[in-house]
Structure formats: C-alpha cells, structure tokens
Amino acid sequence: MSVTAAIYGLMGESLTPEEKAFFRDADPWGFIVFARNIDRPKQIIRLMGELRDCVGRDAPIFIDQEGGRVQRLKAPLWRAAPPAARFGELWDREPELALEAVRQNHRLLAQELRDLGIDCDCAPVVDLAIPGADAVIGDRAFHAEPGPVAEMARAALAGLKDQGVAGVIKHIPGHGRADADSHYALPVVREDHETLHETDFAAFKGVAEAASMAMTAHVTYTAIDPENCATLSKDVIAQIIRGEMGFDGLLMSDDLSMKALSGTLRQRGERALKAGCDMLLHCNGERAEMVEVAHAAITLSGKALERARAAEEARGTAQGLDVAATHDAMARCFAEAGLEAPAP
C-alpha cells in the first residue's frame, strides 16, 4: 500500500490488535510517541520495532524531547536536559561557548533517542522569548533576538544529526508572541508584517536552509491572513514559509487534535493539505479521530514525497558517543562563562 501523508500517535505502552490493524491499513509515513507510551528502555525498543513492523519499513519515529518542561523521556531513567533558555543565558556572556554547549547537549539528546529506536526529535524550538506573551513557549525559547535563536537552532540540528537524529524546527512561522496556548485556544498575533519580518520570521529564515522538517504554528497572523491560522493558510505557507523564509523542507502540521482548530478531524486535515502542508500530525492516539485523519491523508507524491525522502535521509547515522565526556564538554562551556553547569 502507498505511504500516506500522516504521522500518528498511539494510546499505551504496547500496541493493541486494533492499532496494529489500523496502522497496517492506513500505512502512515511515521509515528510519534509520548510519555504515556514510555516505561523502560526495553519496552520502548520493543514498541518501536512493533510500530515499524506494522508498515514493513524503517518509518520515522518522532518524540518531543526538547529539554526543560518538554521532554517525554524523564529522569531518573534519562537525563534531565536543561531548557533552551539556559543556553540563551550563556549566549549573552559567550556566544561561541553557547553554540558549543547547544551542540553537545543535542548530541546527548540524540544518543538517548537512537538507543531506543527513536530517530526524529521535534526540536529545536525556533520561537522567540517575547515578554508578556502566553507562557506556553517561555523558557523553551533560546533567546528574545532572532539572530541568536537561529544560530543556536542550527547548532542544535547539527548536534542531533551527529548522532543520527533528524530535528524538526517549530513552530513555524513563530509562536513566541502568541496570546494563548494553541492546545486550548486559537492564538492571534496582531503585529504588522514589517515587525514580524524583522523578528519572529527572521529567526526561522536564519535556520530554514539547515532544517529538513518544520512544524506549523496554529496561530493567526492578522497582517498576513486574518481568517486562517498558519496551518490552514495558503497565504502564510506560500508567501511566508516557502517564500519569505525560503523553507523548502517537509512541512508538517502541529497536532490536528488541538483546540486551536475547529471542524472535524477530516476537515482539518483536508484544509491543512490544501493550504500547503506536506504531512498531517495527529497525536492523542484516539482511533476514531485517526480514522477521520486517514480519510484526509493523501498518498505521498510529487514534491511532498521528495521532501519526505530527504527528511528520512536527514536522520543520518549514529556515531559513537562518550556520554560522560560529552556532558563534561557541555558543562565546561557554562563553567568558563561563570554559570552553573547543568546536572549530569
């Protein structure tokens, strides 16, 4: 069966017979896992194998492992990685040390993921830290300025790829100044285009050529398209993401089940693809919703298929990593700048 333009989540720590049958029939391009799917390393490795067995190929498997508040693999079994904002503090003292620390941190993140059979990380966040905005981004952002954010995001992508993991920049074209959390409501950004061009959009433009994948923002930008959020907007995708930013990688929607969107899951999926998204993301594992998304998810072809293949190649090959030495290298960057080093 042809591969479809979808990434699905699942309900628990193992696949049910119904999930196996659905994934076999729907043949999604990839999968995404969350804390609810995670127990111990052996269980995860087994589950990743089961997912790939359902579709009979080395399907990409995603996770949100940013560090800080957003990491599905948690201590004590896995490292408590620092939030992005810690590297921004380091940047303000020693930019070159910050870039090295970011790279080493993401090499460590990737090594943990690859050991479990996970090969795509929904990171780094390229949103800006904007005072007064909704706290959903906050310390998940590297910095308030687009230049530092773009440079640290490129270092993060390089660190992930060094250990065989492809990164996904998010939330394009920018969620940092949103006035709401798109999990629960539709955020609206009212700044003029010139301001966005110089700030939020500039950060993504600065990393666009280095990224093989990006995840959209369920955010409405009134200066570009006052009627539709970015995920569902032809104007935002064509004019800003593909045009102004020059991003030509795989563009996936943020989670279609989030409350920022309205309509049925099928309608949301159809609108996202019509607007220019290459891939539909559905995360909560609810089978009835996934069936709706499957009715919208078209067979990958043309430019979307080319981008998907390039994204698969971007996973690269894991290199050997001395975990202790790599963490020490990151810690030295903070120490040299007079900052407290992240815990091992």
Short mmCIF file of C-alpha atoms in Angstrom, two decimals:
data_model
loop_
_atom_site.label_atom_id
_atom_site.label_comp_id
_atom_site.label_asym_id
_atom_site.label_seq_id
_atom_site.Cartn_x
_atom_site.Cartn_y
_atom_site.Cartn_z
CA MET A 1 0.00 0.00 0.00
CA SER A 2 1.21 3.53 -0.76
CA VAL A 3 2.56 5.61 2.12
CA THR A 4 0.14 8.28 3.31
CA ALA A 5 0.85 11.83 4.48
CA ALA A 6 0.29 11.19 8.18
CA ILE A 7 2.09 10.75 11.50
CA TYR A 8 0.07 9.08 14.25
CA GLY A 9 0.36 8.61 17.99
CA LEU A 10 -0.81 5.60 19.98
CA MET A 11 -2.60 5.04 23.26
CA GLY A 12 -0.37 2.99 25.55
CA GLU A 13 2.89 1.16 26.19
CA SER A 14 2.10 -1.58 23.68
CA LEU A 15 0.05 -1.85 20.52
CA THR A 16 -3.46 -3.24 20.64
CA PRO A 17 -4.61 -5.56 17.85
CA GLU A 18 -6.88 -2.77 16.63
CA GLU A 19 -3.98 -0.31 16.43
CA LYS A 20 -1.84 -2.80 14.55
CA ALA A 21 -4.61 -3.35 12.02
CA PHE A 22 -5.22 0.37 11.61
CA PHE A 23 -1.57 1.23 11.12
CA ARG A 24 -1.15 -1.62 8.65
CA ASP A 25 -4.11 -0.43 6.60
CA ALA A 26 -3.50 3.33 6.91
CA ASP A 27 0.25 2.99 6.21
CA PRO A 28 1.32 6.33 7.72
CA TRP A 29 4.69 7.83 6.90
CA GLY A 30 5.65 7.96 10.59
CA PHE A 31 4.70 7.73 14.25
CA ILE A 32 5.05 9.90 17.36
CA VAL A 33 5.40 8.75 20.97
CA PHE A 34 4.62 10.47 24.27
CA ALA A 35 5.15 9.90 27.98
CA ARG A 36 2.07 7.66 28.08
CA ASN A 37 3.88 5.25 25.74
CA ILE A 38 7.06 5.08 27.81
CA ASP A 39 8.05 2.78 30.66
CA ARG A 40 11.53 1.24 30.44
CA PRO A 41 14.17 1.11 27.69
CA LYS A 42 13.49 -2.49 26.69
CA GLN A 43 9.77 -1.79 26.43
CA ILE A 44 10.38 1.26 24.20
CA ILE A 45 12.77 -0.62 21.93
CA ARG A 46 10.22 -3.39 21.54
CA LEU A 47 7.42 -0.90 20.85
CA MET A 48 9.46 0.95 18.20
CA GLY A 49 10.04 -2.37 16.46
CA GLU A 50 6.33 -3.19 16.57
CA LEU A 51 5.43 0.16 15.02
CA ARG A 52 7.83 -0.32 12.14
CA ASP A 53 6.66 -3.91 11.68
CA CYS A 54 3.11 -2.62 11.14
CA VAL A 55 4.18 -0.76 8.00
CA GLY A 56 7.02 -3.04 6.95
CA ARG A 57 9.71 -0.35 6.70
CA ASP A 58 12.05 1.89 8.67
CA ALA A 59 9.39 4.50 9.36
CA PRO A 60 10.48 7.73 11.11
CA ILE A 61 9.50 7.83 14.78
CA PHE A 62 9.16 11.21 16.49
CA ILE A 63 9.20 12.46 20.06
CA ASP A 64 9.19 15.86 21.77
CA GLN A 65 12.50 15.85 23.61
CA GLU A 66 13.47 19.50 23.90
CA GLY A 67 14.74 19.55 27.48
CA GLY A 68 13.28 21.54 30.35
CA ARG A 69 9.48 21.37 30.60
CA VAL A 70 9.05 19.44 27.36
CA GLN A 71 10.75 16.07 27.42
CA ARG A 72 8.91 12.78 27.24
CA LEU A 73 11.89 10.75 28.48
CA LYS A 74 12.24 11.85 32.07
CA ALA A 75 14.61 11.48 34.99
CA PRO A 76 15.68 9.35 36.72
CA LEU A 77 15.92 6.88 33.82
CA TRP A 78 17.02 9.62 31.43
CA ARG A 79 18.93 12.87 31.75
CA ALA A 80 17.03 15.98 32.79
CA ALA A 81 18.26 18.18 29.94
CA PRO A 82 18.25 21.95 30.52
CA PRO A 83 15.65 24.22 28.90
CA ALA A 84 16.68 26.25 25.86
CA ALA A 85 16.71 29.48 27.88
CA ARG A 86 19.78 28.28 29.83
CA PHE A 87 21.76 28.36 26.59
CA GLY A 88 20.43 31.85 25.92
CA GLU A 89 21.91 32.98 29.24
CA LEU A 90 25.22 31.51 28.14
CA TRP A 91 24.95 33.25 24.76
CA ASP A 92 24.66 36.63 26.47
CA ARG A 93 28.06 36.01 28.08
CA GLU A 94 29.92 33.95 25.49
CA PRO A 95 28.15 33.20 22.17
CA GLU A 96 30.73 30.69 20.94
CA LEU A 97 30.51 28.73 24.19
CA ALA A 98 26.73 28.75 23.87
CA LEU A 99 26.87 27.24 20.39
CA GLU A 100 29.22 24.51 21.56
CA ALA A 101 27.06 23.76 24.61
CA VAL A 102 23.92 23.54 22.45
CA ARG A 103 25.62 21.17 20.05
CA GLN A 104 26.88 18.89 22.82
CA ASN A 105 23.50 18.91 24.58
CA HIS A 106 21.74 17.83 21.42
CA ARG A 107 24.30 15.13 20.73
CA LEU A 108 23.37 13.74 24.15
CA LEU A 109 19.64 14.02 23.44
CA ALA A 110 20.07 12.22 20.12
CA GLN A 111 22.17 9.43 21.61
CA GLU A 112 19.43 8.68 24.15
CA LEU A 113 16.79 8.61 21.42
CA ARG A 114 18.77 6.48 18.98
CA ASP A 115 19.48 3.91 21.69
CA LEU A 116 15.71 3.44 21.95
CA GLY A 117 14.98 3.29 18.22
CA ILE A 118 13.64 6.87 18.00
CA ASP A 119 15.19 8.83 15.16
CA CYS A 120 13.36 12.17 14.90
CA ASP A 121 13.15 14.89 17.56
CA CYS A 122 10.52 17.63 17.46
CA ALA A 123 13.17 20.18 18.38
CA PRO A 124 14.63 22.75 18.40
CA VAL A 125 12.09 25.46 19.18
CA VAL A 126 12.84 28.48 16.98
CA ASP A 127 10.17 30.71 18.55
CA LEU A 128 11.31 33.89 20.28
CA ALA A 129 11.04 34.56 24.00
CA ILE A 130 8.63 37.52 24.00
CA PRO A 131 7.86 39.32 27.29
CA GLY A 132 4.14 39.41 28.05
CA ALA A 133 3.21 36.59 25.66
CA ASP A 134 1.46 33.41 26.77
CA ALA A 135 3.78 31.20 28.83
CA VAL A 136 3.41 28.16 26.54
CA ILE A 137 6.79 28.98 24.95
CA GLY A 138 8.66 30.87 27.67
CA ASP A 139 11.92 29.14 28.59
CA ARG A 140 11.51 26.72 25.67
CA ALA A 141 12.90 29.55 23.53
CA PHE A 142 16.65 30.10 23.25
CA HIS A 143 16.52 33.90 23.24
CA ALA A 144 14.45 37.01 22.52
CA GLU A 145 16.50 38.02 19.47
CA PRO A 146 16.26 36.25 16.09
CA GLY A 147 19.99 36.11 15.37
CA PRO A 148 20.99 34.14 18.47
CA VAL A 149 17.93 31.89 18.12
CA ALA A 150 18.79 30.97 14.53
CA GLU A 151 22.44 30.26 15.33
CA MET A 152 21.64 28.10 18.35
CA ALA A 153 18.92 26.28 16.41
CA ARG A 154 21.43 25.41 13.69
CA ALA A 155 23.83 24.12 16.35
CA ALA A 156 21.02 22.01 17.81
CA LEU A 157 20.19 20.47 14.42
CA ALA A 158 23.88 19.69 13.85
CA GLY A 159 24.15 18.00 17.25
CA LEU A 160 21.09 15.86 16.62
CA LYS A 161 22.27 14.80 13.17
CA ASP A 162 25.71 13.91 14.52
CA GLN A 163 24.04 11.06 16.39
CA GLY A 164 21.62 10.02 13.65
CA VAL A 165 18.52 12.01 14.61
CA ALA A 166 16.65 14.45 12.37
CA GLY A 167 15.32 17.59 14.02
CA VAL A 168 12.02 19.37 13.42
CA ILE A 169 12.06 23.16 13.83
CA LYS A 170 8.93 24.56 15.42
CA HIS A 171 6.55 26.36 15.46
CA ILE A 172 6.91 27.99 12.05
CA PRO A 173 6.43 30.91 11.35
CA GLY A 174 6.56 31.78 15.07
CA HIS A 175 4.57 31.02 18.23
CA GLY A 176 6.64 33.09 20.67
CA ARG A 177 4.46 36.20 20.82
CA ALA A 178 1.12 34.36 20.73
CA ASP A 179 -1.52 35.47 23.22
CA ALA A 180 -2.80 31.97 24.00
CA ASP A 181 -1.74 28.34 24.19
CA SER A 182 -2.85 26.69 20.95
CA HIS A 183 -3.50 23.43 22.81
CA TYR A 184 -6.56 25.15 24.28
CA ALA A 185 -7.46 28.18 22.12
CA LEU A 186 -6.57 29.88 18.85
CA PRO A 187 -3.81 32.46 19.41
CA VAL A 188 -3.82 35.68 17.41
CA VAL A 189 -0.74 37.77 16.60
CA ARG A 190 -1.55 41.34 15.57
CA GLU A 191 1.91 42.78 14.87
CA ASP A 192 2.47 44.29 11.44
CA HIS A 193 4.34 42.37 8.73
CA GLU A 194 7.47 44.51 8.99
CA THR A 195 7.82 43.77 12.71
CA LEU A 196 7.31 40.06 12.14
CA HIS A 197 9.77 40.09 9.22
CA GLU A 198 12.47 41.53 11.48
CA THR A 199 11.77 39.30 14.50
CA ASP A 200 9.81 36.02 14.52
CA PHE A 201 10.09 35.36 10.79
CA ALA A 202 13.79 36.27 10.75
CA ALA A 203 14.62 33.55 13.29
CA PHE A 204 13.11 30.85 11.07
CA LYS A 205 14.62 32.31 7.92
CA GLY A 206 18.02 32.07 9.60
CA VAL A 207 17.71 28.32 10.10
CA ALA A 208 15.49 27.37 7.14
CA GLU A 209 18.24 26.00 4.90
CA ALA A 210 19.63 23.79 7.68
CA ALA A 211 16.29 22.15 8.54
CA SER A 212 14.79 19.14 6.76
CA MET A 213 11.47 19.39 8.64
CA ALA A 214 9.32 22.06 10.27
CA MET A 215 6.11 22.01 12.30
CA THR A 216 3.48 24.71 11.81
CA ALA A 217 2.02 27.05 14.39
CA HIS A 218 -1.72 27.02 14.96
CA VAL A 219 -1.54 30.83 15.17
CA THR A 220 -3.37 33.50 13.18
CA TYR A 221 -1.23 36.40 11.93
CA THR A 222 -3.68 39.19 11.09
CA ALA A 223 -1.15 41.05 8.91
CA ILE A 224 -0.85 38.03 6.59
CA ASP A 225 -4.15 36.15 6.78
CA PRO A 226 -6.73 37.37 9.32
CA GLU A 227 -9.10 34.48 8.52
CA ASN A 228 -6.89 31.39 8.88
CA CYS A 229 -4.17 30.19 11.23
CA ALA A 230 -0.81 29.35 9.66
CA THR A 231 -1.53 25.61 9.46
CA LEU A 232 -4.60 26.26 7.32
CA SER A 233 -3.41 29.34 5.42
CA LYS A 234 -2.26 29.23 1.80
CA ASP A 235 -1.01 32.80 2.18
CA VAL A 236 1.15 32.09 5.23
CA ILE A 237 2.59 28.87 3.80
CA ALA A 238 3.23 30.13 0.26
CA GLN A 239 4.18 33.74 0.95
CA ILE A 240 5.94 33.48 4.31
CA ILE A 241 7.16 29.92 4.99
CA ARG A 242 8.03 28.90 1.42
CA GLY A 243 8.61 32.44 0.15
CA GLU A 244 9.98 34.96 2.63
CA MET A 245 11.68 32.35 4.83
CA GLY A 246 12.79 30.09 1.97
CA PHE A 247 11.99 26.87 3.83
CA ASP A 248 11.78 24.01 1.31
CA GLY A 249 11.79 21.02 3.68
CA LEU A 250 8.94 18.80 4.86
CA LEU A 251 6.19 20.89 6.45
CA MET A 252 4.04 19.05 8.97
CA SER A 253 1.02 20.41 10.77
CA ASP A 254 1.08 20.75 14.51
CA ASP A 255 -1.28 18.29 16.21
CA LEU A 256 -4.65 18.38 14.44
CA SER A 257 -6.48 17.49 17.65
CA MET A 258 -5.52 20.75 19.39
CA LYS A 259 -8.37 23.09 20.32
CA ALA A 260 -6.99 25.99 18.28
CA LEU A 261 -8.57 24.30 15.25
CA SER A 262 -12.26 23.84 14.51
CA GLY A 263 -14.24 21.44 12.33
CA THR A 264 -13.99 17.68 12.12
CA LEU A 265 -10.59 15.99 12.07
CA ARG A 266 -11.11 15.13 8.42
CA GLN A 267 -11.92 18.77 7.58
CA ARG A 268 -8.86 19.99 9.48
CA GLY A 269 -6.63 17.54 7.64
CA GLU A 270 -8.06 18.38 4.23
CA ARG A 271 -7.66 22.11 4.86
CA ALA A 272 -4.07 21.72 6.07
CA LEU A 273 -3.05 19.77 2.97
CA LYS A 274 -4.91 22.16 0.67
CA ALA A 275 -3.11 25.09 2.33
CA GLY A 276 0.27 23.54 1.55
CA CYS A 277 1.25 21.28 4.45
CA ASP A 278 3.03 18.11 3.32
CA MET A 279 2.18 15.99 6.35
CA LEU A 280 -0.62 15.66 8.91
CA LEU A 281 0.23 15.13 12.58
CA HIS A 282 -2.25 13.54 14.98
CA CYS A 283 -1.04 12.79 18.47
CA ASN A 284 -3.61 11.60 21.01
CA GLY A 285 -3.99 8.03 19.74
CA GLU A 286 -7.81 8.16 19.67
CA ARG A 287 -8.69 5.64 17.00
CA ALA A 288 -11.92 7.32 15.86
CA GLU A 289 -10.04 10.56 15.29
CA MET A 290 -7.22 8.79 13.47
CA VAL A 291 -9.73 7.19 11.12
CA GLU A 292 -11.02 10.68 10.27
CA VAL A 293 -7.48 11.92 9.63
CA ALA A 294 -6.83 8.85 7.47
CA HIS A 295 -9.72 9.88 5.23
CA ALA A 296 -7.94 13.21 4.66
CA ALA A 297 -4.37 11.89 4.39
CA ILE A 298 -3.48 11.58 0.73
CA THR A 299 -0.81 9.32 -0.72
CA LEU A 300 2.59 10.98 -0.64
CA SER A 301 3.64 12.05 -4.11
CA GLY A 302 5.44 14.76 -6.02
CA LYS A 303 7.28 17.42 -4.04
CA ALA A 304 5.89 16.18 -0.71
CA LEU A 305 7.31 12.71 -1.38
CA GLU A 306 10.68 14.22 -2.30
CA ARG A 307 10.72 16.18 0.94
CA ALA A 308 9.75 13.09 2.94
CA ARG A 309 12.59 11.09 1.43
CA ALA A 310 15.04 13.92 2.15
CA ALA A 311 13.82 14.02 5.75
CA GLU A 312 14.40 10.28 6.10
CA GLU A 313 17.95 10.71 4.81
CA ALA A 314 18.50 13.55 7.28
CA ARG A 315 18.33 11.06 10.12
CA GLY A 316 21.90 10.12 9.23
CA THR A 317 23.95 7.51 11.05
CA ALA A 318 24.67 7.48 14.76
CA GLN A 319 28.31 7.96 15.68
CA GLY A 320 29.95 6.55 18.78
CA LEU A 321 29.50 8.89 21.73
CA ASP A 322 31.34 9.08 25.05
CA VAL A 323 28.41 10.30 27.14
CA ALA A 324 30.43 11.39 30.18
CA ALA A 325 32.99 13.25 28.09
CA THR A 326 30.26 14.93 26.04
CA HIS A 327 28.45 16.12 29.15
CA ASP A 328 31.71 17.38 30.62
CA ALA A 329 32.37 19.33 27.42
CA MET A 330 28.96 20.98 27.72
CA ALA A 331 29.43 21.69 31.42
CA ARG A 332 32.81 23.35 30.79
CA CYS A 333 31.14 25.84 28.48
CA PHE A 334 28.94 27.06 31.32
CA ALA A 335 31.75 27.00 33.86
CA GLU A 336 34.06 29.05 31.63
CA ALA A 337 31.37 31.72 31.42
CA GLY A 338 30.87 31.72 35.20
CA LEU A 339 27.46 30.00 35.08
CA GLU A 340 26.25 26.94 36.96
CA ALA A 341 26.62 23.84 34.80
CA PRO A 342 23.62 21.58 34.06
CA ALA A 343 23.40 18.46 36.21
CA PRO A 344 24.66 15.23 34.62
#
